[in-house]
Amino acid sequence: MTIYVMGHKNPDSDTIISSIATAELLKQRGLDAVAVKQGDITPETKFILDTFKLEVPETLISVSDKEIALVDTTELSQLPDDIDNAKVLFVADHHKLGGLKTASPLEFYGQPVGSTATILTNVFVSENKSIPANIAGAMLCAVLSDTVLFKSPTTTNWDKNAVEKLAKIAGIEKPLDLGLQMLKVKSSIENDSATDLINRDFKEFNIHGKKFGIGQIELIDKTMADDKKPAILEEMKKIQANGEFNTVLLLITDIMKEGSELLVVSDDIPSIENVFGIKCDENHCAWVDGMMSRKKQVVPPLETKL
C-alpha cells in the first residue's frame, strides 16, 4: 500500500522538501511512498525545486483510508479534514504537539530545532542511508529558509551541523550565498495580491478556545510591502469575518533588521498589545524588534499570556 507523505496546508519550503525527503527515506527502507502536498507551492519553493531538478508533488486533499506520513505539523487545523480516517504511520516535526491522535503506535521524530529537514538529516545519518545530492541541496535550502539564514531564534547547532553535512553531499561550497538567492526570490512580491501574500505561510491555531490565524511574510526589507499594506489589512479583515477568527495576525519580517512589523486584526486588540508589549498605530501595525519566529515568539506568548 502506498504511503502518502504530506505536511501542513499552505505549504512552505520545509514542508514540501521534508515530504520529498521522507518519501526518499521510506523508499530506501523498501516501502512504496510518494510525496504530496496540501495547496500551491510558494515562489521560494519553486526556486528550490527548479534549482535541484525535483518534481512538484501532486496535491492530495482527502486521505480517508490511506496510509500517511506527516511532516512539519501535528495540528489538526493544518491537516486534511478526514485525517481521523487515515492511518498515520510516521511523524517528523519541530513544532509543539498539536491535537493529532492515532489508534495505533507510530514512528515519531520530534526535536526543538529550526527545521524538520534538520530532523530528517539526523534520521538518514542514524540509519546510515544515503541522501541523493539533489535532495540534500533542497534540504539545505529548507533549513536555511526556516531558520532565516540562521538569524531566527529557533536556530540550533543541529541546524548548522545539518547544513554542513548537506552542503558536502550536494557539493555546495557557499550555502549562505545560495540561501540569500533563495530569500531574494521570496522577497519578490510585486506581482502578488494581498491574498497571495497572506496565504504564503498562514496557519490556524486554537488558543484557549479561540480561533487564531497567523501568517508571516519574510522580506529582505519590510518596506517592500508598504504599498500593499492597506490591501493586506482589508483582506485580513475579510479573513477574520469569513473564517470566524477571533484574531488574525501577520508578521512582515525584515530579515536584515531582524524584527517584524506585526499587523493585528482582532476582536480584542488591547489583549494582543498586552501579550507582546506593543502599541498598535492607527493602521493596526507595530514594529517588534527581534521577532523572527511565529513558532517561538508568537504562539507561545499567546498561549501563556492571554
Tab-separated table of C-alpha atoms in Angstrom:
chain	number	residue	atom	x	y	z
A	1	MET	CA	0.000	0.000	0.000
A	2	THR	CA	1.288	3.450	-0.881
A	3	ILE	CA	2.310	5.763	1.966
A	4	TYR	CA	1.447	9.389	1.221
A	5	VAL	CA	3.849	11.876	2.780
A	6	MET	CA	2.446	15.330	3.452
A	7	GLY	CA	2.811	18.439	5.555
A	8	HIS	CA	0.553	21.319	6.517
A	9	LYS	CA	-1.859	23.406	4.462
A	10	ASN	CA	-0.368	26.457	2.712
A	11	PRO	CA	2.907	24.525	2.449
A	12	ASP	CA	6.226	26.303	2.896
A	13	SER	CA	9.595	25.077	1.670
A	14	ASP	CA	10.353	22.992	4.758
A	15	THR	CA	7.045	21.163	4.407
A	16	ILE	CA	7.479	20.378	0.706
A	17	ILE	CA	11.148	19.420	0.874
A	18	SER	CA	10.673	17.379	4.048
A	19	SER	CA	7.855	15.481	2.324
A	20	ILE	CA	10.162	14.677	-0.576
A	21	ALA	CA	12.995	13.679	1.775
A	22	THR	CA	10.738	11.446	3.876
A	23	ALA	CA	9.391	9.715	0.781
A	24	GLU	CA	13.010	9.009	-0.228
A	25	LEU	CA	13.807	7.681	3.254
A	26	LEU	CA	10.826	5.326	3.192
A	27	LYS	CA	11.666	4.147	-0.318
A	28	GLN	CA	15.171	3.268	0.844
A	29	ARG	CA	13.514	1.123	3.508
A	30	GLY	CA	11.782	-0.781	0.710
A	31	LEU	CA	8.377	0.886	1.097
A	32	ASP	CA	6.128	2.437	-1.537
A	33	ALA	CA	5.990	6.141	-0.654
A	34	VAL	CA	5.140	9.334	-2.513
A	35	ALA	CA	5.322	12.993	-1.509
A	36	VAL	CA	2.098	15.016	-1.814
A	37	LYS	CA	1.017	18.498	-0.763
A	38	GLN	CA	-1.963	20.463	0.509
A	39	GLY	CA	-2.028	23.589	-1.628
A	40	ASP	CA	0.149	25.510	-4.046
A	41	ILE	CA	3.883	25.944	-3.611
A	42	THR	CA	5.483	29.334	-2.982
A	43	PRO	CA	7.905	31.100	-5.370
A	44	GLU	CA	10.740	30.235	-2.975
A	45	THR	CA	9.838	26.540	-3.052
A	46	LYS	CA	9.621	26.633	-6.859
A	47	PHE	CA	13.123	28.133	-6.929
A	48	ILE	CA	14.431	25.282	-4.766
A	49	LEU	CA	12.721	22.544	-6.777
A	50	ASP	CA	13.863	24.046	-10.081
A	51	THR	CA	17.427	24.512	-8.818
A	52	PHE	CA	17.741	20.858	-7.825
A	53	LYS	CA	15.538	19.423	-10.579
A	54	LEU	CA	12.907	17.966	-8.279
A	55	GLU	CA	9.278	17.499	-9.272
A	56	VAL	CA	6.443	19.382	-7.619
A	57	PRO	CA	4.420	16.906	-5.520
A	58	GLU	CA	0.834	16.239	-6.520
A	59	THR	CA	-1.961	17.738	-4.434
A	60	LEU	CA	-3.905	15.433	-2.121
A	61	ILE	CA	-6.884	16.740	-0.163
A	62	SER	CA	-8.689	13.621	1.056
A	63	VAL	CA	-6.719	10.975	2.983
A	64	SER	CA	-9.546	8.705	4.136
A	65	ASP	CA	-8.453	5.036	4.283
A	66	LYS	CA	-4.910	5.948	3.226
A	67	GLU	CA	-1.591	5.349	4.982
A	68	ILE	CA	0.020	8.663	5.836
A	69	ALA	CA	3.395	10.037	6.922
A	70	LEU	CA	3.253	13.565	8.340
A	71	VAL	CA	5.984	16.189	8.361
A	72	ASP	CA	6.191	19.673	9.847
A	73	THR	CA	2.878	19.625	11.756
A	74	THR	CA	0.567	17.695	14.063
A	75	GLU	CA	-2.028	20.499	14.277
A	76	LEU	CA	-5.478	19.233	13.285
A	77	SER	CA	-6.402	22.598	11.768
A	78	GLN	CA	-3.461	22.242	9.375
A	79	LEU	CA	-4.254	18.671	8.303
A	80	PRO	CA	-6.886	17.209	5.935
A	81	ASP	CA	-10.417	17.275	7.329
A	82	ASP	CA	-10.633	13.467	7.180
A	83	ILE	CA	-7.277	12.779	8.871
A	84	ASP	CA	-9.093	10.765	11.563
A	85	ASN	CA	-10.000	8.229	8.866
A	86	ALA	CA	-6.374	7.769	7.785
A	87	LYS	CA	-3.672	5.584	9.314
A	88	VAL	CA	-0.766	7.784	10.378
A	89	LEU	CA	2.432	5.715	10.411
A	90	PHE	CA	5.176	8.323	10.718
A	91	VAL	CA	5.639	11.870	12.047
A	92	ALA	CA	8.658	14.199	11.878
A	93	ASP	CA	8.069	17.671	13.278
A	94	HIS	CA	9.859	20.544	15.016
A	95	HIS	CA	6.751	22.319	16.322
A	96	LYS	CA	4.779	21.884	19.529
A	97	LEU	CA	2.468	18.900	19.630
A	98	GLY	CA	-0.923	19.580	18.103
A	99	GLY	CA	-4.162	17.672	18.514
A	100	LEU	CA	-3.322	14.646	16.378
A	101	LYS	CA	-4.386	11.306	17.846
A	102	THR	CA	-3.668	7.858	16.456
A	103	ALA	CA	-5.325	4.495	17.023
A	104	SER	CA	-2.039	2.580	16.923
A	105	PRO	CA	1.649	3.211	17.692
A	106	LEU	CA	3.623	5.174	15.154
A	107	GLU	CA	7.169	6.185	14.311
A	108	PHE	CA	7.723	9.674	15.738
A	109	TYR	CA	10.623	12.110	15.485
A	110	GLY	CA	10.307	15.404	17.333
A	111	GLN	CA	13.100	17.813	18.164
A	112	PRO	CA	13.208	21.540	19.086
A	113	VAL	CA	15.291	22.572	16.093
A	114	GLY	CA	14.849	25.157	13.370
A	115	SER	CA	13.620	22.877	10.602
A	116	THR	CA	12.006	19.499	10.019
A	117	ALA	CA	14.655	18.932	7.334
A	118	THR	CA	17.238	19.014	10.126
A	119	ILE	CA	15.445	16.189	11.926
A	120	LEU	CA	15.300	14.139	8.735
A	121	THR	CA	19.005	14.700	8.108
A	122	ASN	CA	19.656	13.127	11.504
A	123	VAL	CA	17.380	10.183	10.689
A	124	PHE	CA	19.186	9.492	7.403
A	125	VAL	CA	22.528	9.605	9.229
A	126	SER	CA	21.382	7.408	12.110
A	127	GLU	CA	20.119	4.769	9.677
A	128	ASN	CA	23.266	5.028	7.543
A	129	LYS	CA	21.164	5.805	4.483
A	130	SER	CA	22.383	7.980	1.633
A	131	ILE	CA	20.766	11.286	0.738
A	132	PRO	CA	20.769	11.907	-3.024
A	133	ALA	CA	22.728	15.059	-3.874
A	134	ASN	CA	19.754	16.955	-5.284
A	135	ILE	CA	17.557	16.149	-2.265
A	136	ALA	CA	20.425	17.118	0.056
A	137	GLY	CA	20.682	20.501	-1.687
A	138	ALA	CA	16.949	21.061	-1.336
A	139	MET	CA	17.034	20.037	2.347
A	140	LEU	CA	19.857	22.521	2.924
A	141	CYS	CA	17.659	25.262	1.472
A	142	ALA	CA	14.746	24.174	3.655
A	143	VAL	CA	16.890	24.519	6.773
A	144	LEU	CA	18.160	27.942	5.705
A	145	SER	CA	14.636	29.054	4.869
A	146	ASP	CA	13.091	28.025	8.183
A	147	THR	CA	15.999	29.426	10.210
A	148	VAL	CA	16.110	32.593	8.056
A	149	LEU	CA	19.802	32.074	7.276
A	150	PHE	CA	20.433	31.180	10.940
A	151	LYS	CA	19.011	34.543	12.103
A	152	SER	CA	15.881	33.031	13.675
A	153	PRO	CA	15.927	32.333	17.439
A	154	THR	CA	14.833	28.789	16.567
A	155	THR	CA	18.295	28.092	15.111
A	156	THR	CA	20.333	25.414	16.885
A	157	ASN	CA	23.713	23.792	16.406
A	158	TRP	CA	21.818	20.816	14.992
A	159	ASP	CA	20.647	23.045	12.121
A	160	LYS	CA	24.135	24.396	11.433
A	161	ASN	CA	25.586	20.884	11.523
A	162	ALA	CA	22.868	19.638	9.179
A	163	VAL	CA	23.649	22.381	6.647
A	164	GLU	CA	27.336	21.498	6.827
A	165	LYS	CA	26.607	17.810	6.150
A	166	LEU	CA	24.091	18.525	3.404
A	167	ALA	CA	26.415	21.005	1.692
A	168	LYS	CA	29.117	18.335	1.423
A	169	ILE	CA	26.681	15.837	-0.063
A	170	ALA	CA	25.257	18.365	-2.530
A	171	GLY	CA	28.627	19.900	-3.416
A	172	ILE	CA	27.588	23.398	-2.349
A	173	GLU	CA	30.612	25.470	-1.339
A	174	LYS	CA	28.805	28.586	-0.076
A	175	PRO	CA	25.433	27.627	1.420
A	176	LEU	CA	24.639	31.109	2.721
A	177	ASP	CA	25.121	32.603	-0.731
A	178	LEU	CA	22.570	30.155	-2.095
A	179	GLY	CA	20.301	30.952	0.846
A	180	LEU	CA	20.468	34.655	0.054
A	181	GLN	CA	19.481	33.976	-3.569
A	182	MET	CA	16.536	31.981	-2.261
A	183	LEU	CA	15.420	34.752	0.094
A	184	LYS	CA	15.639	37.306	-2.712
A	185	VAL	CA	13.134	35.161	-4.600
A	186	LYS	CA	10.939	35.045	-1.501
A	187	SER	CA	11.146	38.845	-1.249
A	188	SER	CA	9.894	39.349	-4.801
A	189	ILE	CA	6.267	40.282	-4.152
A	190	GLU	CA	5.488	42.794	-6.912
A	191	ASN	CA	3.024	40.510	-8.687
A	192	ASP	CA	1.420	39.011	-5.572
A	193	SER	CA	-2.023	40.048	-4.377
A	194	ALA	CA	-2.806	40.666	-0.715
A	195	THR	CA	-4.474	37.249	-0.591
A	196	ASP	CA	-1.413	35.580	-2.116
A	197	LEU	CA	0.892	37.189	0.439
A	198	ILE	CA	-1.219	36.290	3.468
A	199	ASN	CA	-1.638	32.717	2.282
A	200	ARG	CA	2.074	32.194	1.622
A	201	ASP	CA	2.550	30.998	5.182
A	202	PHE	CA	-0.768	31.148	7.048
A	203	LYS	CA	-1.680	28.752	9.837
A	204	GLU	CA	-4.712	28.298	12.067
A	205	PHE	CA	-4.432	27.767	15.816
A	206	ASN	CA	-6.927	27.113	18.596
A	207	ILE	CA	-5.765	29.053	21.646
A	208	HIS	CA	-7.887	28.824	24.790
A	209	GLY	CA	-10.947	28.022	22.704
A	210	LYS	CA	-10.420	30.961	20.356
A	211	LYS	CA	-9.545	30.700	16.685
A	212	PHE	CA	-6.367	32.473	15.585
A	213	GLY	CA	-4.956	32.843	12.085
A	214	ILE	CA	-1.268	33.763	11.971
A	215	GLY	CA	0.684	34.433	8.791
A	216	GLN	CA	4.231	35.504	8.037
A	217	ILE	CA	5.957	37.181	5.100
A	218	GLU	CA	9.766	37.237	5.178
A	219	LEU	CA	11.410	40.028	3.202
A	220	ILE	CA	14.927	41.350	2.868
A	221	ASP	CA	13.427	44.808	3.507
A	222	LYS	CA	9.968	45.217	5.057
A	223	THR	CA	9.366	48.464	3.162
A	224	MET	CA	8.906	46.320	0.046
A	225	ALA	CA	5.390	45.610	1.364
A	226	ASP	CA	4.479	49.194	2.298
A	227	ASP	CA	2.357	49.842	-0.799
A	228	LYS	CA	0.444	46.612	-0.241
A	229	LYS	CA	-0.290	47.028	3.475
A	230	PRO	CA	-3.702	48.736	3.085
A	231	ALA	CA	-4.924	45.899	0.852
A	232	ILE	CA	-3.379	43.314	3.186
A	233	LEU	CA	-5.220	44.762	6.192
A	234	GLU	CA	-8.524	44.777	4.304
A	235	GLU	CA	-8.003	41.162	3.301
A	236	MET	CA	-7.157	40.261	6.911
A	237	LYS	CA	-10.478	41.777	7.997
A	238	LYS	CA	-12.306	39.652	5.416
A	239	ILE	CA	-10.456	36.530	6.565
A	240	GLN	CA	-11.397	37.281	10.170
A	241	ALA	CA	-15.073	37.715	9.325
A	242	ASN	CA	-15.413	34.840	6.848
A	243	GLY	CA	-13.356	32.393	8.875
A	244	GLU	CA	-14.836	33.373	12.225
A	245	PHE	CA	-11.405	34.117	13.662
A	246	ASN	CA	-11.083	35.950	16.940
A	247	THR	CA	-7.731	37.301	15.771
A	248	VAL	CA	-5.749	37.422	12.539
A	249	LEU	CA	-2.065	38.364	12.790
A	250	LEU	CA	0.516	38.868	10.079
A	251	LEU	CA	4.250	39.236	10.599
A	252	ILE	CA	6.074	41.207	7.921
A	253	THR	CA	9.552	40.092	8.879
A	254	ASP	CA	12.570	42.171	7.921
A	255	ILE	CA	15.401	39.665	7.604
A	256	MET	CA	18.200	42.228	7.627
A	257	LYS	CA	16.822	44.323	10.505
A	258	GLU	CA	15.923	41.140	12.425
A	259	GLY	CA	12.446	42.093	13.519
A	260	SER	CA	8.863	42.162	12.315
A	261	GLU	CA	6.068	44.591	11.698
A	262	LEU	CA	3.043	42.976	13.318
A	263	LEU	CA	-0.333	43.620	11.687
A	264	VAL	CA	-3.263	42.986	14.008
A	265	VAL	CA	-6.946	42.427	13.247
A	266	SER	CA	-8.730	41.290	16.399
A	267	ASP	CA	-11.875	41.433	18.492
A	268	ASP	CA	-9.611	42.343	21.408
A	269	ILE	CA	-6.650	44.421	20.252
A	270	PRO	CA	-5.712	45.606	23.798
A	271	SER	CA	-5.142	41.996	24.882
A	272	ILE	CA	-2.893	41.356	21.871
A	273	GLU	CA	-0.957	44.546	22.624
A	274	ASN	CA	-0.521	43.414	26.215
A	275	VAL	CA	0.785	39.990	25.192
A	276	PHE	CA	3.565	41.451	23.068
A	277	GLY	CA	4.152	44.687	24.955
A	278	ILE	CA	3.294	46.820	21.927
A	279	LYS	CA	1.017	49.701	20.959
A	280	CYS	CA	-0.574	49.460	17.540
A	281	ASP	CA	-0.813	52.609	15.432
A	282	GLU	CA	-3.954	53.766	13.643
A	283	ASN	CA	-3.239	51.200	10.919
A	284	HIS	CA	-3.175	48.263	13.358
A	285	CYS	CA	0.606	47.940	12.967
A	286	ALA	CA	3.513	47.790	15.423
A	287	TRP	CA	7.230	47.092	14.982
A	288	VAL	CA	8.541	44.303	17.252
A	289	ASP	CA	12.322	44.268	17.423
A	290	GLY	CA	13.822	40.781	17.340
A	291	MET	CA	10.570	38.999	16.411
A	292	MET	CA	11.539	36.465	13.728
A	293	SER	CA	9.682	33.273	14.622
A	294	ARG	CA	5.947	32.592	14.810
A	295	LYS	CA	6.657	29.222	16.382
A	296	LYS	CA	8.820	30.537	19.207
A	297	GLN	CA	7.905	34.202	19.651
A	298	VAL	CA	4.226	34.480	18.710
A	299	VAL	CA	2.266	31.338	19.516
A	300	PRO	CA	3.836	30.600	22.951
A	301	PRO	CA	3.191	34.110	24.366
A	302	LEU	CA	-0.411	33.956	23.140
A	303	GLU	CA	-0.866	30.613	24.886
A	304	THR	CA	0.707	31.725	28.178
A	305	LYS	CA	-0.335	35.373	28.497
A	306	LEU	CA	-3.868	35.570	27.105
